[in-house]
Amino acid sequence: MSHTGAARRLRRLILPAMLVALPACSRNQANTDVGNGDPTVVEFNNESLAQADVFVTAQGTGSRRIGTVQSGRKEELVIPRDIVNRGSITVFARLLARTRVPSSGPFAVAPGSHLTVRLPVDERTLVVLPAQGS
């Protein structure tokens, strides 16, 4: 077999291999809110004595976990763009070893917003405020 025939055959195999490999790589990237504008961020302040798994939901979507915040800690959590684009969201927390599920109730949010959500020590409800410096 000639060298040009082998090279031609190799070129015919490389393109299909690349078309299969590239989508597989993109599926493994983290689901971050980068690209079109700033991410929508919630600073979750857990003042309770329990670990809080933090979830967000919007009309017509299921709930989505956005992070875990340990007792007495503050964490910045990113709200997925597809949920933010619904315009109104609800944040709620599932507390470790507790049956109570405190919720913010629905509130308006815009892409790029920065909000503070507090879980007070009484664990009854979540308090939503504009982030400090916003």
PDB file of C-alpha atoms in Angstrom:
ATOM      1  CA  MET A   1       0.000   0.000   0.000  1.00  0.00           C
ATOM      2  CA  SER A   2       1.275   3.462  -0.831  1.00  0.00           C
ATOM      3  CA  HIS A   3       1.958   6.154   1.695  1.00  0.00           C
ATOM      4  CA  THR A   4      -0.714   8.478   0.204  1.00  0.00           C
ATOM      5  CA  GLY A   5      -3.386   5.766   0.415  1.00  0.00           C
ATOM      6  CA  ALA A   6      -2.695   5.229   4.118  1.00  0.00           C
ATOM      7  CA  ALA A   7      -2.717   8.969   4.763  1.00  0.00           C
ATOM      8  CA  ARG A   8      -6.061   9.331   2.975  1.00  0.00           C
ATOM      9  CA  ARG A   9      -7.574   6.513   5.016  1.00  0.00           C
ATOM     10  CA  LEU A  10      -6.231   8.033   8.242  1.00  0.00           C
ATOM     11  CA  ARG A  11      -7.787  11.434   7.393  1.00  0.00           C
ATOM     12  CA  ARG A  12     -11.158   9.757   6.778  1.00  0.00           C
ATOM     13  CA  LEU A  13     -11.027   8.194  10.258  1.00  0.00           C
ATOM     14  CA  ILE A  14      -9.876  11.300  12.165  1.00  0.00           C
ATOM     15  CA  LEU A  15     -12.888  13.528  11.381  1.00  0.00           C
ATOM     16  CA  PRO A  16     -15.538  11.043  12.595  1.00  0.00           C
ATOM     17  CA  ALA A  17     -13.462  10.314  15.698  1.00  0.00           C
ATOM     18  CA  MET A  18     -13.287  14.034  16.516  1.00  0.00           C
ATOM     19  CA  LEU A  19     -17.027  14.450  15.985  1.00  0.00           C
ATOM     20  CA  VAL A  20     -17.669  11.705  18.523  1.00  0.00           C
ATOM     21  CA  ALA A  21     -15.056  12.854  21.067  1.00  0.00           C
ATOM     22  CA  LEU A  22     -15.853  16.587  21.262  1.00  0.00           C
ATOM     23  CA  PRO A  23     -19.461  16.295  22.514  1.00  0.00           C
ATOM     24  CA  ALA A  24     -18.339  13.762  25.110  1.00  0.00           C
ATOM     25  CA  CYS A  25     -15.821  16.282  26.473  1.00  0.00           C
ATOM     26  CA  SER A  26     -18.383  19.060  26.726  1.00  0.00           C
ATOM     27  CA  ARG A  27     -20.744  16.879  28.806  1.00  0.00           C
ATOM     28  CA  ASN A  28     -18.082  16.614  31.519  1.00  0.00           C
ATOM     29  CA  GLN A  29     -17.732  20.368  32.047  1.00  0.00           C
ATOM     30  CA  ALA A  30     -19.134  21.848  35.242  1.00  0.00           C
ATOM     31  CA  ASN A  31     -22.597  23.424  35.024  1.00  0.00           C
ATOM     32  CA  THR A  32     -21.491  26.977  35.781  1.00  0.00           C
ATOM     33  CA  ASP A  33     -23.195  30.216  35.048  1.00  0.00           C
ATOM     34  CA  VAL A  34     -20.452  31.790  32.917  1.00  0.00           C
ATOM     35  CA  GLY A  35     -20.737  33.416  29.530  1.00  0.00           C
ATOM     36  CA  ASN A  36     -23.726  35.705  29.054  1.00  0.00           C
ATOM     37  CA  GLY A  37     -23.365  38.099  31.967  1.00  0.00           C
ATOM     38  CA  ASP A  38     -22.718  37.696  35.614  1.00  0.00           C
ATOM     39  CA  PRO A  39     -23.968  34.697  37.587  1.00  0.00           C
ATOM     40  CA  THR A  40     -26.879  35.088  39.980  1.00  0.00           C
ATOM     41  CA  VAL A  41     -25.471  34.562  43.463  1.00  0.00           C
ATOM     42  CA  VAL A  42     -27.095  33.894  46.817  1.00  0.00           C
ATOM     43  CA  GLU A  43     -24.987  34.401  49.910  1.00  0.00           C
ATOM     44  CA  PHE A  44     -26.541  31.848  52.262  1.00  0.00           C
ATOM     45  CA  ASN A  45     -25.961  32.663  55.944  1.00  0.00           C
ATOM     46  CA  ASN A  46     -26.716  29.615  58.112  1.00  0.00           C
ATOM     47  CA  GLU A  47     -27.223  30.895  61.661  1.00  0.00           C
ATOM     48  CA  SER A  48     -28.932  27.672  62.770  1.00  0.00           C
ATOM     49  CA  LEU A  49     -27.375  24.768  64.643  1.00  0.00           C
ATOM     50  CA  ALA A  50     -27.979  22.332  61.749  1.00  0.00           C
ATOM     51  CA  GLN A  51     -26.298  21.709  58.410  1.00  0.00           C
ATOM     52  CA  ALA A  52     -28.507  23.021  55.559  1.00  0.00           C
ATOM     53  CA  ASP A  53     -28.823  21.535  52.082  1.00  0.00           C
ATOM     54  CA  VAL A  54     -29.983  24.514  50.008  1.00  0.00           C
ATOM     55  CA  PHE A  55     -32.407  24.115  47.099  1.00  0.00           C
ATOM     56  CA  VAL A  56     -33.987  26.457  44.580  1.00  0.00           C
ATOM     57  CA  THR A  57     -37.140  26.016  42.531  1.00  0.00           C
ATOM     58  CA  ALA A  58     -39.258  28.063  40.125  1.00  0.00           C
ATOM     59  CA  GLN A  59     -42.727  27.715  38.655  1.00  0.00           C
ATOM     60  CA  GLY A  60     -42.708  24.768  36.237  1.00  0.00           C
ATOM     61  CA  THR A  61     -39.363  23.339  37.383  1.00  0.00           C
ATOM     62  CA  GLY A  62     -38.348  20.740  39.891  1.00  0.00           C
ATOM     63  CA  SER A  63     -36.195  21.645  42.853  1.00  0.00           C
ATOM     64  CA  ARG A  64     -32.444  21.757  42.360  1.00  0.00           C
ATOM     65  CA  ARG A  65     -29.807  21.525  45.077  1.00  0.00           C
ATOM     66  CA  ILE A  66     -27.360  24.442  44.826  1.00  0.00           C
ATOM     67  CA  GLY A  67     -25.168  23.660  47.806  1.00  0.00           C
ATOM     68  CA  THR A  68     -24.670  22.685  51.434  1.00  0.00           C
ATOM     69  CA  VAL A  69     -23.912  25.210  54.163  1.00  0.00           C
ATOM     70  CA  GLN A  70     -22.596  24.077  57.516  1.00  0.00           C
ATOM     71  CA  SER A  71     -23.957  25.455  60.785  1.00  0.00           C
ATOM     72  CA  GLY A  72     -22.666  28.943  61.556  1.00  0.00           C
ATOM     73  CA  ARG A  73     -21.191  29.391  58.051  1.00  0.00           C
ATOM     74  CA  LYS A  74     -21.783  31.660  55.039  1.00  0.00           C
ATOM     75  CA  GLU A  75     -21.444  30.368  51.485  1.00  0.00           C
ATOM     76  CA  GLU A  76     -21.933  31.933  48.064  1.00  0.00           C
ATOM     77  CA  LEU A  77     -24.166  29.705  45.939  1.00  0.00           C
ATOM     78  CA  VAL A  78     -24.876  30.160  42.226  1.00  0.00           C
ATOM     79  CA  ILE A  79     -28.447  29.817  40.997  1.00  0.00           C
ATOM     80  CA  PRO A  80     -28.628  28.054  37.607  1.00  0.00           C
ATOM     81  CA  ARG A  81     -29.457  30.406  34.722  1.00  0.00           C
ATOM     82  CA  ASP A  82     -32.425  28.337  33.487  1.00  0.00           C
ATOM     83  CA  ILE A  83     -34.117  28.789  36.870  1.00  0.00           C
ATOM     84  CA  VAL A  84     -33.241  32.498  37.155  1.00  0.00           C
ATOM     85  CA  ASN A  85     -34.755  33.108  33.716  1.00  0.00           C
ATOM     86  CA  ARG A  86     -38.169  32.104  35.127  1.00  0.00           C
ATOM     87  CA  GLY A  87     -38.192  35.453  36.978  1.00  0.00           C
ATOM     88  CA  SER A  88     -39.490  34.224  40.330  1.00  0.00           C
ATOM     89  CA  ILE A  89     -37.816  31.623  42.527  1.00  0.00           C
ATOM     90  CA  THR A  90     -38.193  30.013  45.938  1.00  0.00           C
ATOM     91  CA  VAL A  91     -35.210  29.018  48.080  1.00  0.00           C
ATOM     92  CA  PHE A  92     -35.637  26.329  50.728  1.00  0.00           C
ATOM     93  CA  ALA A  93     -33.387  24.343  53.029  1.00  0.00           C
ATOM     94  CA  ARG A  94     -33.460  20.748  54.213  1.00  0.00           C
ATOM     95  CA  LEU A  95     -31.873  20.614  57.624  1.00  0.00           C
ATOM     96  CA  LEU A  96     -29.858  17.656  58.852  1.00  0.00           C
ATOM     97  CA  ALA A  97     -31.800  15.592  61.430  1.00  0.00           C
ATOM     98  CA  ARG A  98     -34.791  17.984  61.298  1.00  0.00           C
ATOM     99  CA  THR A  99     -38.270  17.632  59.808  1.00  0.00           C
ATOM    100  CA  ARG A 100     -38.792  21.376  59.298  1.00  0.00           C
ATOM    101  CA  VAL A 101     -38.078  22.738  55.774  1.00  0.00           C
ATOM    102  CA  PRO A 102     -37.731  26.527  56.011  1.00  0.00           C
ATOM    103  CA  SER A 103     -38.565  28.408  52.810  1.00  0.00           C
ATOM    104  CA  SER A 104     -38.254  31.938  51.489  1.00  0.00           C
ATOM    105  CA  GLY A 105     -41.530  31.873  49.602  1.00  0.00           C
ATOM    106  CA  PRO A 106     -41.451  33.103  45.988  1.00  0.00           C
ATOM    107  CA  PHE A 107     -39.505  36.274  45.176  1.00  0.00           C
ATOM    108  CA  ALA A 108     -38.410  38.034  41.990  1.00  0.00           C
ATOM    109  CA  VAL A 109     -34.861  37.615  40.770  1.00  0.00           C
ATOM    110  CA  ALA A 110     -32.970  38.903  37.735  1.00  0.00           C
ATOM    111  CA  PRO A 111     -29.849  37.520  36.042  1.00  0.00           C
ATOM    112  CA  GLY A 112     -26.721  38.849  37.743  1.00  0.00           C
ATOM    113  CA  SER A 113     -28.507  39.563  41.060  1.00  0.00           C
ATOM    114  CA  HIS A 114     -26.682  39.199  44.369  1.00  0.00           C
ATOM    115  CA  LEU A 115     -28.894  38.347  47.324  1.00  0.00           C
ATOM    116  CA  THR A 116     -28.432  37.389  50.947  1.00  0.00           C
ATOM    117  CA  VAL A 117     -30.557  34.588  52.396  1.00  0.00           C
ATOM    118  CA  ARG A 118     -30.492  34.114  56.172  1.00  0.00           C
ATOM    119  CA  LEU A 119     -31.517  31.006  58.057  1.00  0.00           C
ATOM    120  CA  PRO A 120     -32.050  32.304  61.621  1.00  0.00           C
ATOM    121  CA  VAL A 121     -31.345  30.184  64.676  1.00  0.00           C
ATOM    122  CA  ASP A 122     -35.100  29.468  65.125  1.00  0.00           C
ATOM    123  CA  GLU A 123     -35.069  27.668  61.712  1.00  0.00           C
ATOM    124  CA  ARG A 124     -38.641  28.797  60.890  1.00  0.00           C
ATOM    125  CA  THR A 125     -38.183  30.698  57.637  1.00  0.00           C
ATOM    126  CA  LEU A 126     -35.560  32.039  55.252  1.00  0.00           C
ATOM    127  CA  VAL A 127     -35.097  35.800  55.115  1.00  0.00           C
ATOM    128  CA  VAL A 128     -34.175  37.294  51.704  1.00  0.00           C
ATOM    129  CA  LEU A 129     -32.347  40.641  51.509  1.00  0.00           C
ATOM    130  CA  PRO A 130     -30.298  42.465  48.864  1.00  0.00           C
ATOM    131  CA  ALA A 131     -26.627  41.581  49.291  1.00  0.00           C
ATOM    132  CA  GLN A 132     -24.483  44.036  51.239  1.00  0.00           C
ATOM    133  CA  GLY A 133     -22.975  46.592  48.844  1.00  0.00           C
ATOM    134  CA  SER A 134     -25.543  45.905  46.072  1.00  0.00           C
TER     135      SER A 134
END
